[in-house]
Amino acid sequence: MKKILAILLALVLVLSFAACASTAETTNEDSNAQTNETADTTETGDTDASAEDTDAAAEDAGAATEETTDAAFTTVEEGKLHMSTNAAFPPYEMVADGEGFEGTGYEGIDVEIAYAIAQKLGLELVVDDMDFTAALEAAQSGKCDMVMAGVTVNEDRLAVMDFSDSYATGVQVVIVTEDSPIATLDDIEGKLIGTQKGTTGFTYASYPPEEGGYGEDAVIGFDNGLSAVQALKNGQVDCVIIDNAPAQSFVAENPGLKILDTEWVTEDYAIGVAKGNTALLDAINGALAELIADGTVQSIIDTYITAE
Ligand code: ARG
């Protein structure tokens, strides 16, 4: 019995070491593994690596060296996928009342998609909740593996980080009180706009009028969308510019508010990673493509957003 335990333990150790090593392995080792398949099967580590491969990189079609792409990525913490986010953006990410989705402590579209990606990559999802700007920076600097926070892809961000394929769209909309004099986008001129700091809503609204905005002085940045909405209710701002999905959710929970019919800007949401981290990005895109193709992404979105 003891012997069996000892053998099992040794096996576990070898396997976990192999898993760790495989992430750190260079492409050299891997092309080796390719040409040397039979010889390599004697190594316990390799069965593990190839099991991971089928799971993780099945999507890296086209790449002649499937194993290379897969084995090359590393994560901040071994065996885990750290997602930075700002969990105050329903229905994309929220702090859960209880255990949250799969015990993450969080729930929402991004949390569930991230969990599914992590599963495909054989990793445990860890959600790191922080300010929105900090969440972007955490991925940029490689402190977290990826940022998933209903993040809009735009030129400014593409200059400092890399993005996955898009998995959803967002639209910037305007929330006003039901009795507001603001009926169209033109009526916003000369009014105070509440936004969430660091978001595209904040940035675009702050642009000078020549560039389609209302000017910096017209815009107040709040820590999160809900604070901006509360400021609207208290009369501290005249409207709130924010993504449509959280807008719907805030309006549903706060009687007396409505969303203007005019939609402002349409945007693509994607997952951000540190610039140049192609290995991880490829792995994420591979997993994401599978989840889009098999309908998982759409069904996750549908659970949280009911079609109008
Ligand atoms: N889509 C907007 C942006 O990328 C807002 C995202 C805010 N996300 C959040 N989790 N607070 O700037």
mmCIF file of C-alpha atoms and ligand atoms in Angstrom:
data_model
loop_
_atom_site.group_PDB
_atom_site.id
_atom_site.type_symbol
_atom_site.label_atom_id
_atom_site.label_comp_id
_atom_site.label_asym_id
_atom_site.label_seq_id
_atom_site.Cartn_x
_atom_site.Cartn_y
_atom_site.Cartn_z
ATOM 1 C CA MET A 1 0.000 0.000 0.000
ATOM 2 C CA LYS A 2 2.769 2.369 1.035
ATOM 3 C CA LYS A 3 4.702 1.428 -2.045
ATOM 4 C CA ILE A 4 1.780 2.214 -4.296
ATOM 5 C CA LEU A 5 1.374 5.541 -2.594
ATOM 6 C CA ALA A 6 5.019 6.324 -3.050
ATOM 7 C CA ILE A 7 4.865 5.425 -6.730
ATOM 8 C CA LEU A 8 1.745 7.501 -7.195
ATOM 9 C CA LEU A 9 3.366 10.432 -5.475
ATOM 10 C CA ALA A 10 6.447 10.130 -7.603
ATOM 11 C CA LEU A 11 4.267 10.001 -10.692
ATOM 12 C CA VAL A 12 2.397 13.095 -9.619
ATOM 13 C CA LEU A 13 5.669 14.884 -9.057
ATOM 14 C CA VAL A 14 7.042 13.865 -12.428
ATOM 15 C CA LEU A 15 3.817 14.856 -14.114
ATOM 16 C CA SER A 16 3.569 18.238 -12.471
ATOM 17 C CA PHE A 17 7.191 18.917 -13.215
ATOM 18 C CA ALA A 18 6.633 17.926 -16.820
ATOM 19 C CA ALA A 19 3.603 20.187 -17.052
ATOM 20 C CA CYS A 20 5.582 23.072 -15.682
ATOM 21 C CA ALA A 21 8.547 22.324 -17.884
ATOM 22 C CA SER A 22 6.394 21.955 -20.951
ATOM 23 C CA THR A 23 5.191 25.500 -20.611
ATOM 24 C CA ALA A 24 8.725 26.742 -20.365
ATOM 25 C CA GLU A 25 10.114 24.503 -23.082
ATOM 26 C CA THR A 26 11.592 26.152 -26.072
ATOM 27 C CA THR A 27 10.543 25.399 -29.596
ATOM 28 C CA ASN A 28 13.689 23.328 -29.992
ATOM 29 C CA GLU A 29 12.611 20.745 -27.505
ATOM 30 C CA ASP A 30 9.302 20.526 -29.168
ATOM 31 C CA SER A 31 10.381 20.006 -32.710
ATOM 32 C CA ASN A 32 12.441 17.308 -31.116
ATOM 33 C CA ALA A 33 9.357 15.765 -29.623
ATOM 34 C CA GLN A 34 7.796 15.800 -33.047
ATOM 35 C CA THR A 35 10.501 13.956 -34.898
ATOM 36 C CA ASN A 36 11.057 11.690 -31.981
ATOM 37 C CA GLU A 37 7.568 10.698 -31.060
ATOM 38 C CA THR A 38 8.179 6.990 -30.355
ATOM 39 C CA ALA A 39 11.280 7.453 -28.320
ATOM 40 C CA ASP A 40 9.586 10.096 -26.291
ATOM 41 C CA THR A 41 6.604 8.022 -25.224
ATOM 42 C CA THR A 42 8.835 6.344 -22.672
ATOM 43 C CA GLU A 43 8.876 9.636 -20.819
ATOM 44 C CA THR A 44 5.938 10.097 -18.509
ATOM 45 C CA GLY A 45 6.007 13.792 -19.169
ATOM 46 C CA ASP A 46 5.211 13.485 -22.787
ATOM 47 C CA THR A 47 1.895 11.741 -22.432
ATOM 48 C CA ASP A 48 0.908 14.599 -20.239
ATOM 49 C CA ALA A 49 2.036 17.180 -22.710
ATOM 50 C CA SER A 50 0.212 15.578 -25.600
ATOM 51 C CA ALA A 51 -2.957 15.198 -23.563
ATOM 52 C CA GLU A 52 -2.775 18.907 -22.961
ATOM 53 C CA ASP A 53 -2.179 19.468 -26.624
ATOM 54 C CA THR A 54 -5.343 17.807 -27.803
ATOM 55 C CA ASP A 55 -7.227 19.771 -25.247
ATOM 56 C CA ALA A 56 -5.683 23.108 -25.717
ATOM 57 C CA ALA A 57 -4.394 23.687 -29.160
ATOM 58 C CA ALA A 58 -6.654 21.604 -31.310
ATOM 59 C CA GLU A 59 -7.526 24.907 -32.826
ATOM 60 C CA ASP A 60 -4.061 25.847 -33.966
ATOM 61 C CA ALA A 61 -4.761 24.375 -37.325
ATOM 62 C CA GLY A 62 -2.532 25.549 -40.109
ATOM 63 C CA ALA A 63 0.450 25.581 -37.839
ATOM 64 C CA ALA A 64 2.459 22.576 -38.898
ATOM 65 C CA THR A 65 3.860 22.380 -35.423
ATOM 66 C CA GLU A 66 0.734 22.186 -33.354
ATOM 67 C CA GLU A 67 2.664 21.169 -30.284
ATOM 68 C CA THR A 68 5.057 24.054 -30.551
ATOM 69 C CA THR A 69 2.448 26.755 -30.321
ATOM 70 C CA ASP A 70 0.726 25.106 -27.445
ATOM 71 C CA ALA A 71 3.667 24.242 -25.289
ATOM 72 C CA ALA A 72 5.267 27.608 -25.740
ATOM 73 C CA PHE A 73 2.892 29.708 -23.671
ATOM 74 C CA THR A 74 3.416 30.391 -20.011
ATOM 75 C CA THR A 75 1.141 31.964 -17.454
ATOM 76 C CA VAL A 76 1.858 34.253 -14.539
ATOM 77 C CA GLU A 77 1.184 31.470 -12.068
ATOM 78 C CA GLU A 78 1.729 27.883 -13.072
ATOM 79 C CA GLY A 79 -1.488 26.001 -13.756
ATOM 80 C CA LYS A 80 -3.589 29.136 -13.451
ATOM 81 C CA LEU A 81 -5.022 31.729 -15.766
ATOM 82 C CA HIS A 82 -5.186 35.118 -14.089
ATOM 83 C CA MET A 83 -7.872 37.380 -15.508
ATOM 84 C CA SER A 84 -7.872 40.996 -14.437
ATOM 85 C CA THR A 85 -11.219 42.702 -14.501
ATOM 86 C CA ASN A 86 -13.396 45.366 -12.953
ATOM 87 C CA ALA A 87 -16.332 43.409 -11.589
ATOM 88 C CA ALA A 88 -18.793 46.294 -11.556
ATOM 89 C CA PHE A 89 -19.980 45.910 -15.115
ATOM 90 C CA PRO A 90 -23.139 43.810 -15.260
ATOM 91 C CA PRO A 91 -23.854 41.492 -16.988
ATOM 92 C CA TYR A 92 -20.231 41.029 -18.111
ATOM 93 C CA GLU A 93 -18.640 40.850 -14.655
ATOM 94 C CA MET A 94 -20.086 41.169 -11.209
ATOM 95 C CA VAL A 95 -19.056 40.210 -7.698
ATOM 96 C CA ALA A 96 -21.238 37.233 -6.793
ATOM 97 C CA ASP A 97 -23.400 37.030 -3.711
ATOM 98 C CA GLY A 98 -22.237 33.563 -2.913
ATOM 99 C CA GLU A 99 -19.588 31.353 -4.436
ATOM 100 C CA GLY A 100 -19.976 32.762 -7.895
ATOM 101 C CA PHE A 101 -19.541 30.868 -11.121
ATOM 102 C CA GLU A 102 -17.659 27.631 -10.447
ATOM 103 C CA GLY A 103 -16.467 28.989 -7.124
ATOM 104 C CA THR A 104 -14.651 31.964 -8.635
ATOM 105 C CA GLY A 105 -16.532 34.420 -6.432
ATOM 106 C CA TYR A 106 -17.636 36.256 -9.586
ATOM 107 C CA GLU A 107 -20.202 35.856 -12.303
ATOM 108 C CA GLY A 108 -21.072 37.273 -15.691
ATOM 109 C CA ILE A 109 -20.468 36.729 -19.387
ATOM 110 C CA ASP A 110 -16.718 37.399 -19.248
ATOM 111 C CA VAL A 111 -16.252 35.222 -16.181
ATOM 112 C CA GLU A 112 -17.990 32.270 -17.835
ATOM 113 C CA ILE A 113 -16.198 32.649 -21.157
ATOM 114 C CA ALA A 114 -12.862 33.043 -19.360
ATOM 115 C CA TYR A 115 -13.614 29.928 -17.330
ATOM 116 C CA ALA A 116 -14.352 27.963 -20.504
ATOM 117 C CA ILE A 117 -11.107 29.193 -22.090
ATOM 118 C CA ALA A 118 -9.127 28.263 -18.985
ATOM 119 C CA GLN A 119 -10.671 24.796 -19.063
ATOM 120 C CA LYS A 120 -9.649 24.294 -22.668
ATOM 121 C CA LEU A 121 -6.119 25.319 -21.794
ATOM 122 C CA GLY A 122 -6.060 23.012 -18.790
ATOM 123 C CA LEU A 123 -5.780 25.944 -16.380
ATOM 124 C CA GLU A 124 -7.629 27.125 -13.311
ATOM 125 C CA LEU A 125 -9.271 30.517 -13.717
ATOM 126 C CA VAL A 126 -8.418 33.159 -11.120
ATOM 127 C CA VAL A 127 -10.360 36.437 -11.234
ATOM 128 C CA ASP A 128 -8.454 39.510 -10.054
ATOM 129 C CA ASP A 129 -10.870 42.378 -9.438
ATOM 130 C CA MET A 130 -9.568 45.967 -9.537
ATOM 131 C CA ASP A 131 -10.209 49.391 -11.074
ATOM 132 C CA PHE A 132 -10.849 49.293 -14.799
ATOM 133 C CA THR A 133 -7.676 51.191 -15.673
ATOM 134 C CA ALA A 134 -5.661 48.952 -13.359
ATOM 135 C CA ALA A 135 -7.192 45.894 -15.025
ATOM 136 C CA LEU A 136 -5.972 47.077 -18.425
ATOM 137 C CA GLU A 137 -2.533 47.843 -17.030
ATOM 138 C CA ALA A 138 -2.259 44.489 -15.248
ATOM 139 C CA ALA A 139 -2.528 42.686 -18.574
ATOM 140 C CA GLN A 140 -0.319 45.202 -20.363
ATOM 141 C CA SER A 141 2.471 44.768 -17.874
ATOM 142 C CA GLY A 142 2.047 41.004 -17.673
ATOM 143 C CA LYS A 143 1.021 41.023 -14.014
ATOM 144 C CA CYS A 144 -2.102 39.195 -15.078
ATOM 145 C CA ASP A 145 -2.378 36.885 -18.064
ATOM 146 C CA MET A 146 -5.303 38.638 -19.666
ATOM 147 C CA VAL A 147 -7.810 41.391 -19.126
ATOM 148 C CA MET A 148 -11.419 40.535 -19.739
ATOM 149 C CA ALA A 149 -13.719 43.360 -18.757
ATOM 150 C CA GLY A 150 -15.935 44.180 -21.690
ATOM 151 C CA VAL A 151 -12.805 45.804 -23.086
ATOM 152 C CA THR A 152 -13.281 47.702 -26.315
ATOM 153 C CA VAL A 153 -10.582 47.344 -28.936
ATOM 154 C CA ASN A 154 -9.370 50.708 -30.208
ATOM 155 C CA GLU A 155 -6.267 52.300 -31.686
ATOM 156 C CA ASP A 156 -4.939 53.655 -28.393
ATOM 157 C CA ARG A 157 -5.120 50.287 -26.726
ATOM 158 C CA LEU A 158 -3.782 48.395 -29.742
ATOM 159 C CA ALA A 159 -0.671 50.544 -29.406
ATOM 160 C CA VAL A 160 0.062 49.193 -25.938
ATOM 161 C CA MET A 161 -1.433 45.711 -25.855
ATOM 162 C CA ASP A 162 -2.541 42.846 -28.074
ATOM 163 C CA PHE A 163 -6.121 41.680 -28.471
ATOM 164 C CA SER A 164 -7.812 38.384 -29.174
ATOM 165 C CA ASP A 165 -10.511 37.991 -31.772
ATOM 166 C CA SER A 166 -13.682 39.753 -30.752
ATOM 167 C CA TYR A 167 -16.307 37.788 -28.818
ATOM 168 C CA ALA A 168 -19.051 40.412 -28.358
ATOM 169 C CA THR A 169 -20.113 43.909 -29.327
ATOM 170 C CA GLY A 170 -20.969 46.889 -27.204
ATOM 171 C CA VAL A 171 -22.637 50.185 -27.981
ATOM 172 C CA GLN A 172 -22.110 53.413 -26.082
ATOM 173 C CA VAL A 173 -25.505 54.724 -25.023
ATOM 174 C CA VAL A 174 -26.787 57.640 -22.997
ATOM 175 C CA ILE A 175 -28.753 57.214 -19.758
ATOM 176 C CA VAL A 176 -30.924 60.110 -18.595
ATOM 177 C CA THR A 177 -33.644 60.598 -16.017
ATOM 178 C CA GLU A 178 -37.169 59.974 -17.293
ATOM 179 C CA ASP A 179 -38.011 63.679 -17.055
ATOM 180 C CA SER A 180 -34.734 64.823 -18.627
ATOM 181 C CA PRO A 181 -34.664 67.708 -21.123
ATOM 182 C CA ILE A 182 -32.038 65.679 -23.005
ATOM 183 C CA ALA A 183 -33.807 63.920 -25.876
ATOM 184 C CA THR A 184 -31.031 63.588 -28.454
ATOM 185 C CA LEU A 185 -27.229 63.617 -28.543
ATOM 186 C CA ASP A 186 -27.284 67.316 -29.495
ATOM 187 C CA ASP A 187 -29.018 68.192 -26.252
ATOM 188 C CA ILE A 188 -25.977 66.979 -24.297
ATOM 189 C CA GLU A 189 -24.016 70.085 -25.253
ATOM 190 C CA GLY A 190 -23.445 72.278 -22.240
ATOM 191 C CA LYS A 191 -24.533 69.491 -19.896
ATOM 192 C CA LEU A 192 -22.496 67.428 -17.399
ATOM 193 C CA ILE A 193 -21.760 63.853 -18.416
ATOM 194 C CA GLY A 194 -20.996 61.044 -15.989
ATOM 195 C CA THR A 195 -18.806 58.159 -17.163
ATOM 196 C CA GLN A 196 -16.558 55.463 -15.736
ATOM 197 C CA LYS A 197 -12.912 56.580 -15.567
ATOM 198 C CA GLY A 198 -10.632 55.061 -18.158
ATOM 199 C CA THR A 199 -13.413 53.729 -20.367
ATOM 200 C CA THR A 200 -14.048 54.538 -23.992
ATOM 201 C CA GLY A 201 -17.202 56.373 -22.919
ATOM 202 C CA PHE A 202 -15.025 58.652 -20.790
ATOM 203 C CA THR A 203 -12.421 59.121 -23.518
ATOM 204 C CA TYR A 204 -14.795 59.762 -26.409
ATOM 205 C CA ALA A 205 -17.025 62.104 -24.428
ATOM 206 C CA SER A 206 -13.919 64.079 -23.407
ATOM 207 C CA TYR A 207 -12.845 64.672 -27.005
ATOM 208 C CA PRO A 208 -13.284 68.251 -28.183
ATOM 209 C CA PRO A 209 -16.485 68.943 -30.111
ATOM 210 C CA GLU A 210 -14.519 69.011 -33.417
ATOM 211 C CA GLU A 211 -13.725 65.363 -32.774
ATOM 212 C CA GLY A 212 -17.221 64.338 -31.837
ATOM 213 C CA GLY A 213 -16.965 64.778 -28.063
ATOM 214 C CA TYR A 214 -18.258 67.319 -25.606
ATOM 215 C CA GLY A 215 -14.919 68.536 -24.209
ATOM 216 C CA GLU A 216 -13.026 67.512 -21.065
ATOM 217 C CA ASP A 217 -14.813 69.986 -18.821
ATOM 218 C CA ALA A 218 -18.140 68.392 -19.589
ATOM 219 C CA VAL A 219 -17.096 64.962 -18.351
ATOM 220 C CA ILE A 220 -16.795 63.517 -14.862
ATOM 221 C CA GLY A 221 -15.088 60.153 -14.427
ATOM 222 C CA PHE A 222 -16.395 57.916 -11.650
ATOM 223 C CA ASP A 223 -14.787 54.799 -10.230
ATOM 224 C CA ASN A 224 -17.477 52.624 -11.741
ATOM 225 C CA GLY A 225 -20.657 52.800 -13.756
ATOM 226 C CA LEU A 226 -22.968 52.478 -10.788
ATOM 227 C CA SER A 227 -21.429 55.524 -9.081
ATOM 228 C CA ALA A 228 -22.016 57.496 -12.258
ATOM 229 C CA VAL A 229 -25.635 56.324 -12.310
ATOM 230 C CA GLN A 230 -26.072 57.302 -8.669
ATOM 231 C CA ALA A 231 -24.684 60.746 -9.474
ATOM 232 C CA LEU A 232 -27.299 61.015 -12.211
ATOM 233 C CA LYS A 233 -30.043 60.132 -9.744
ATOM 234 C CA ASN A 234 -28.706 62.733 -7.291
ATOM 235 C CA GLY A 235 -28.634 65.392 -9.991
ATOM 236 C CA GLN A 236 -24.825 65.751 -9.929
ATOM 237 C CA VAL A 237 -24.632 64.937 -13.638
ATOM 238 C CA ASP A 238 -27.190 65.305 -16.431
ATOM 239 C CA CYS A 239 -26.566 62.009 -18.200
ATOM 240 C CA VAL A 240 -24.332 58.946 -18.156
ATOM 241 C CA ILE A 241 -22.501 57.573 -21.178
ATOM 242 C CA ILE A 242 -21.769 53.882 -20.822
ATOM 243 C CA ASP A 243 -21.937 50.545 -22.685
ATOM 244 C CA ASN A 244 -25.463 49.368 -23.486
ATOM 245 C CA ALA A 245 -25.462 46.109 -21.543
ATOM 246 C CA PRO A 246 -24.575 47.613 -18.144
ATOM 247 C CA ALA A 247 -26.833 50.559 -19.022
ATOM 248 C CA GLN A 248 -29.806 48.185 -19.378
ATOM 249 C CA SER A 249 -28.957 46.545 -16.117
ATOM 250 C CA PHE A 250 -28.533 49.817 -14.194
ATOM 251 C CA VAL A 251 -31.764 51.215 -15.606
ATOM 252 C CA ALA A 252 -33.635 48.021 -14.716
ATOM 253 C CA GLU A 253 -32.455 48.342 -11.131
ATOM 254 C CA ASN A 254 -32.943 52.093 -10.782
ATOM 255 C CA PRO A 255 -36.479 53.288 -11.490
ATOM 256 C CA GLY A 256 -36.806 56.740 -13.013
ATOM 257 C CA LEU A 257 -34.068 56.325 -15.615
ATOM 258 C CA LYS A 258 -34.180 55.637 -19.342
ATOM 259 C CA ILE A 259 -31.811 55.084 -22.248
ATOM 260 C CA LEU A 260 -31.852 57.401 -25.285
ATOM 261 C CA ASP A 261 -32.744 55.737 -28.579
ATOM 262 C CA THR A 262 -29.727 57.183 -30.335
ATOM 263 C CA GLU A 263 -26.749 54.924 -30.124
ATOM 264 C CA TRP A 264 -23.422 56.641 -30.014
ATOM 265 C CA VAL A 265 -20.520 54.362 -30.949
ATOM 266 C CA THR A 266 -20.473 50.623 -31.693
ATOM 267 C CA GLU A 267 -17.471 48.710 -30.381
ATOM 268 C CA ASP A 268 -15.899 45.255 -30.375
ATOM 269 C CA TYR A 269 -15.061 43.557 -27.111
ATOM 270 C CA ALA A 270 -11.950 41.385 -26.967
ATOM 271 C CA ILE A 271 -9.469 39.896 -24.525
ATOM 272 C CA GLY A 272 -6.283 41.898 -23.966
ATOM 273 C CA VAL A 273 -2.834 40.435 -23.306
ATOM 274 C CA ALA A 274 0.646 41.907 -22.989
ATOM 275 C CA LYS A 275 2.019 43.147 -26.280
ATOM 276 C CA GLY A 276 4.050 40.466 -27.995
ATOM 277 C CA ASN A 277 2.716 37.567 -25.944
ATOM 278 C CA THR A 278 1.727 35.743 -29.106
ATOM 279 C CA ALA A 279 2.009 32.285 -27.599
ATOM 280 C CA LEU A 280 -0.667 33.007 -25.020
ATOM 281 C CA LEU A 281 -2.748 34.997 -27.471
ATOM 282 C CA ASP A 282 -2.714 32.125 -29.977
ATOM 283 C CA ALA A 283 -3.792 29.707 -27.276
ATOM 284 C CA ILE A 284 -6.600 32.030 -26.171
ATOM 285 C CA ASN A 285 -7.732 32.581 -29.751
ATOM 286 C CA GLY A 286 -7.688 28.845 -30.388
ATOM 287 C CA ALA A 287 -9.889 28.153 -27.394
ATOM 288 C CA LEU A 288 -12.140 31.106 -28.173
ATOM 289 C CA ALA A 289 -12.635 30.003 -31.787
ATOM 290 C CA GLU A 290 -13.813 26.599 -30.573
ATOM 291 C CA LEU A 291 -16.161 28.164 -28.051
ATOM 292 C CA ILE A 292 -17.625 30.454 -30.689
ATOM 293 C CA ALA A 293 -17.923 27.662 -33.263
ATOM 294 C CA ASP A 294 -19.730 25.275 -30.918
ATOM 295 C CA GLY A 295 -22.144 27.963 -29.733
ATOM 296 C CA THR A 296 -20.841 28.171 -26.158
ATOM 297 C CA VAL A 297 -20.104 31.893 -26.316
ATOM 298 C CA GLN A 298 -23.531 32.723 -27.729
ATOM 299 C CA SER A 299 -25.319 30.611 -25.174
ATOM 300 C CA ILE A 300 -23.398 32.273 -22.340
ATOM 301 C CA ILE A 301 -24.346 35.692 -23.705
ATOM 302 C CA ASP A 302 -27.961 34.543 -24.070
ATOM 303 C CA THR A 303 -28.183 33.494 -20.430
ATOM 304 C CA TYR A 304 -27.335 36.998 -19.340
ATOM 305 C CA ILE A 305 -28.822 39.123 -22.118
ATOM 306 C CA THR A 306 -32.322 38.361 -23.301
ATOM 307 C CA ALA A 307 -32.942 39.493 -26.857
ATOM 308 C CA GLU A 308 -35.290 42.434 -27.159
HETATM 309 N N1 ARG B 1 -16.175 48.990 -23.191
HETATM 310 C C1 ARG B 1 -15.681 50.073 -22.399
HETATM 311 C C2 ARG B 1 -14.187 50.187 -22.539
HETATM 312 O O1 ARG B 1 -13.552 49.289 -22.951
HETATM 313 C C3 ARG B 1 -16.044 49.950 -20.943
HETATM 314 C C4 ARG B 1 -15.557 48.743 -20.261
HETATM 315 C C5 ARG B 1 -15.703 48.810 -18.760
HETATM 316 N N2 ARG B 1 -15.545 47.528 -18.184
HETATM 317 C C6 ARG B 1 -15.639 47.281 -16.876
HETATM 318 N N3 ARG B 1 -15.532 46.042 -16.494
HETATM 319 N N4 ARG B 1 -15.821 48.227 -16.027
HETATM 320 O O2 ARG B 1 -13.608 51.180 -22.206
#
